[in-house]
Each structure stands twice: as C-alpha cells, then as structure tokens.
Amino acid sequence: AALGALLFATRSLVSRPLQLITNRITAITSGQHDLPPLSSGRGDEVGIIEAAVDGFAKSERQRIAAEAKAEAERQQAQAERAARDAERAEATRQLDFAVSRLAAALERLSQGDLSHKIDSSFSADLEKLRADYNNAIARLSKTVAAITSNAET
C-alpha cells in the first residue's frame, strides 16, 4: 500500500506535471501560441519550469505579433512606393507627350507653317506652355499677314 501511495504521489506530483509541460512545449513549437498559461502556482521546480514555459509562449506570441506588424509595414511602404512610382511614370508620360507635340509644332513652324496650333490638351501644369505657343503662333501669323498686306499695297 505504501508503494502504491508513493507511485501515485510520484505520478501526481512529478510525472503528470512534466507530461503537461512536455505537451505544452510540443504545442508551442508546432505553432500553437494561444494556449492558456500552464502555471499552477506551485513553488517547487515544476512551478518554475511551468513559469518558464509560459514566458517562452508569451515571447513567441510577441515575436509573431512583431513580425506581423513588420510585414504589414513593409507591405504599406511597398504600396506607397508603387504609388509614387506610378505618379512619376504618369508625370513623365505627360511631359513626353507635351514635348513631342511642341517639337512637332516647332518643326512645322521652322518649315514656314504659321497656321499649325497644338490642339491636344496638355496636363494642367503644362497647359500654359501649349496656350503660350498657340498665342505666339497666332500673333506671329497676324504680324506676317499685316506685313504681307502692307508690302502688297
């Protein structure tokens, strides 16, 4: 009977708690981090081990949360970078469009064509360039027409 009581006490006080600790460590290492604390409030070595396992589980939860936050921040930064790149690409496209239209208009002007205006709208920040060219070509055309008219009379 004494041996049975000793066996029961060993199993209840040492083996069973150690098995629970082992199971908890296995669960934590397999990715289960949302388990309730193990701590039984024991003041012996088993209680110390339980507290250490609970601390490890808490550290793992914090590490996972920090990694998730860092990943979210990385994705946000990447999205912002992509948006800035798209804006720069659009601005470059608009500038290329305006420069090519202005170059074509100046080419026609260099060939003596005073009637060619730039009809395609430019982006808001470049629209004044188009309007100034069209106004200048209109004035030049009127000036040349007046000179031609005066020369003929």
GROMACS .gro file of C-alpha atoms in nm:
model
  153
    1ALA     CA    1   0.000   0.000   0.000
    2ALA     CA    2   0.285   0.235   0.080
    3LEU     CA    3   0.445   0.158  -0.255
    4GLY     CA    4   0.116   0.229  -0.431
    5ALA     CA    5   0.080   0.559  -0.247
    6LEU     CA    6   0.438   0.653  -0.339
    7LEU     CA    7   0.375   0.561  -0.702
    8PHE     CA    8   0.052   0.766  -0.703
    9ALA     CA    9   0.226   1.062  -0.541
   10THR     CA   10   0.517   1.046  -0.789
   11ARG     CA   11   0.280   1.027  -1.079
   12SER     CA   12   0.057   1.311  -0.949
   13LEU     CA   13   0.332   1.542  -0.831
   14VAL     CA   14   0.606   1.486  -1.091
   15SER     CA   15   0.521   1.269  -1.391
   16ARG     CA   16   0.183   1.420  -1.476
   17PRO     CA   17   0.302   1.785  -1.448
   18LEU     CA   18   0.613   1.704  -1.651
   19GLN     CA   19   0.398   1.539  -1.919
   20LEU     CA   20   0.177   1.853  -1.929
   21ILE     CA   21   0.490   2.068  -1.965
   22THR     CA   22   0.624   1.843  -2.240
   23ASN     CA   23   0.292   1.857  -2.422
   24ARG     CA   24   0.284   2.237  -2.391
   25ILE     CA   25   0.638   2.274  -2.529
   26THR     CA   26   0.545   2.047  -2.819
   27ALA     CA   27   0.232   2.254  -2.885
   28ILE     CA   28   0.427   2.581  -2.877
   29THR     CA   29   0.695   2.452  -3.113
   30SER     CA   30   0.425   2.333  -3.354
   31GLY     CA   31   0.273   2.682  -3.373
   32GLN     CA   32   0.002   2.681  -3.104
   33HIS     CA   33   0.064   3.007  -2.922
   34ASP     CA   34  -0.282   3.096  -2.792
   35LEU     CA   35  -0.297   2.837  -2.513
   36PRO     CA   36  -0.383   2.939  -2.155
   37PRO     CA   37  -0.095   2.966  -1.908
   38LEU     CA   38   0.036   2.647  -1.752
   39SER     CA   39   0.129   2.797  -1.418
   40SER     CA   40  -0.029   2.603  -1.135
   41GLY     CA   41   0.112   2.830  -0.869
   42ARG     CA   42   0.343   2.562  -0.744
   43GLY     CA   43   0.650   2.692  -0.563
   44ASP     CA   44   0.876   2.399  -0.649
   45GLU     CA   45   1.088   2.318  -0.953
   46VAL     CA   46   0.783   2.210  -1.154
   47GLY     CA   47   0.626   2.553  -1.092
   48ILE     CA   48   0.947   2.723  -1.204
   49ILE     CA   49   0.951   2.516  -1.524
   50GLU     CA   50   0.583   2.596  -1.586
   51ALA     CA   51   0.652   2.968  -1.546
   52ALA     CA   52   0.949   2.943  -1.786
   53VAL     CA   53   0.735   2.765  -2.048
   54ASP     CA   54   0.463   3.029  -2.007
   55GLY     CA   55   0.728   3.301  -2.052
   56PHE     CA   56   0.853   3.129  -2.367
   57ALA     CA   57   0.498   3.109  -2.504
   58LYS     CA   58   0.446   3.479  -2.430
   59SER     CA   59   0.773   3.567  -2.603
   60GLU     CA   60   0.668   3.364  -2.906
   61ARG     CA   61   0.333   3.547  -2.923
   62GLN     CA   62   0.513   3.881  -2.903
   63ARG     CA   63   0.764   3.777  -3.170
   64ILE     CA   64   0.485   3.664  -3.403
   65ALA     CA   65   0.293   3.989  -3.345
   66ALA     CA   66   0.610   4.194  -3.413
   67GLU     CA   67   0.678   4.000  -3.733
   68ALA     CA   68   0.318   4.052  -3.849
   69LYS     CA   69   0.343   4.423  -3.776
   70ALA     CA   70   0.675   4.450  -3.960
   71GLU     CA   71   0.529   4.265  -4.259
   72ALA     CA   72   0.225   4.495  -4.265
   73GLU     CA   73   0.453   4.800  -4.251
   74ARG     CA   74   0.670   4.656  -4.530
   75GLN     CA   75   0.365   4.599  -4.747
   76GLN     CA   76   0.237   4.951  -4.674
   77ALA     CA   77   0.575   5.101  -4.766
   78GLN     CA   78   0.583   4.893  -5.083
   79ALA     CA   79   0.233   5.011  -5.178
   80GLU     CA   80   0.330   5.373  -5.116
   81ARG     CA   81   0.648   5.329  -5.322
   82ALA     CA   82   0.447   5.174  -5.606
   83ALA     CA   83   0.200   5.465  -5.595
   84ARG     CA   84   0.486   5.720  -5.609
   85ASP     CA   85   0.645   5.529  -5.897
   86ALA     CA   86   0.314   5.529  -6.085
   87GLU     CA   87   0.276   5.904  -6.029
   88ARG     CA   88   0.630   5.966  -6.156
   89ALA     CA   89   0.568   5.747  -6.459
   90GLU     CA   90   0.247   5.936  -6.538
   91ALA     CA   91   0.421   6.273  -6.499
   92THR     CA   92   0.699   6.153  -6.731
   93ARG     CA   93   0.444   6.031  -6.984
   94GLN     CA   94   0.263   6.365  -6.976
   95LEU     CA   95   0.590   6.557  -7.014
   96ASP     CA   96   0.698   6.335  -7.305
   97PHE     CA   97   0.359   6.393  -7.471
   98ALA     CA   98   0.388   6.773  -7.434
   99VAL     CA   99   0.748   6.783  -7.554
  100SER     CA  100   0.671   6.570  -7.859
  101ARG     CA  101   0.369   6.787  -7.955
  102LEU     CA  102   0.568   7.106  -7.904
  103ALA     CA  103   0.862   6.968  -8.103
  104ALA     CA  104   0.631   6.875  -8.392
  105ALA     CA  105   0.472   7.221  -8.385
  106LEU     CA  106   0.812   7.392  -8.382
  107GLU     CA  107   0.923   7.171  -8.672
  108ARG     CA  108   0.623   7.286  -8.874
  109LEU     CA  109   0.693   7.647  -8.776
  110SER     CA  110   1.055   7.608  -8.893
  111GLN     CA  111   0.915   7.497  -9.229
  112GLY     CA  112   0.710   7.817  -9.252
  113ASP     CA  113   0.371   7.681  -9.140
  114LEU     CA  114   0.218   7.963  -8.935
  115SER     CA  115  -0.125   7.802  -8.917
  116HIS     CA  116  -0.041   7.497  -8.708
  117LYS     CA  117  -0.171   7.507  -8.350
  118ILE     CA  118  -0.134   7.247  -8.082
  119ASP     CA  119  -0.488   7.113  -8.033
  120SER     CA  120  -0.409   6.829  -7.793
  121SER     CA  121  -0.455   6.927  -7.430
  122PHE     CA  122  -0.156   6.903  -7.201
  123SER     CA  123  -0.158   6.818  -6.832
  124ALA     CA  124  -0.263   7.105  -6.605
  125ASP     CA  125   0.092   7.201  -6.512
  126LEU     CA  126   0.199   7.211  -6.882
  127GLU     CA  127  -0.118   7.362  -7.032
  128LYS     CA  128   0.024   7.716  -7.012
  129LEU     CA  129   0.308   7.607  -7.241
  130ARG     CA  130   0.056   7.495  -7.505
  131ALA     CA  131  -0.152   7.812  -7.468
  132ASP     CA  132   0.158   8.034  -7.491
  133TYR     CA  133   0.273   7.857  -7.809
  134ASN     CA  134  -0.072   7.889  -7.969
  135ASN     CA  135  -0.093   8.259  -7.872
  136ALA     CA  136   0.257   8.325  -8.005
  137ILE     CA  137   0.184   8.148  -8.335
  138ALA     CA  138  -0.144   8.343  -8.370
  139ARG     CA  139   0.033   8.676  -8.314
  140LEU     CA  140   0.315   8.581  -8.547
  141SER     CA  141   0.064   8.484  -8.813
  142LYS     CA  142  -0.118   8.818  -8.776
  143THR     CA  143   0.212   9.007  -8.785
  144VAL     CA  144   0.325   8.828  -9.102
  145ALA     CA  145  -0.020   8.885  -9.259
  146ALA     CA  146  -0.001   9.258  -9.177
  147ILE     CA  147   0.350   9.282  -9.320
  148THR     CA  148   0.242   9.097  -9.633
  149SER     CA  149  -0.063   9.321  -9.668
  150ASN     CA  150   0.144   9.637  -9.628
  151ALA     CA  151   0.403   9.512  -9.874
  152GLU     CA  152   0.134   9.449 -10.136
  153THR     CA  153  -0.010   9.800 -10.111
   0.00000   0.00000   0.00000
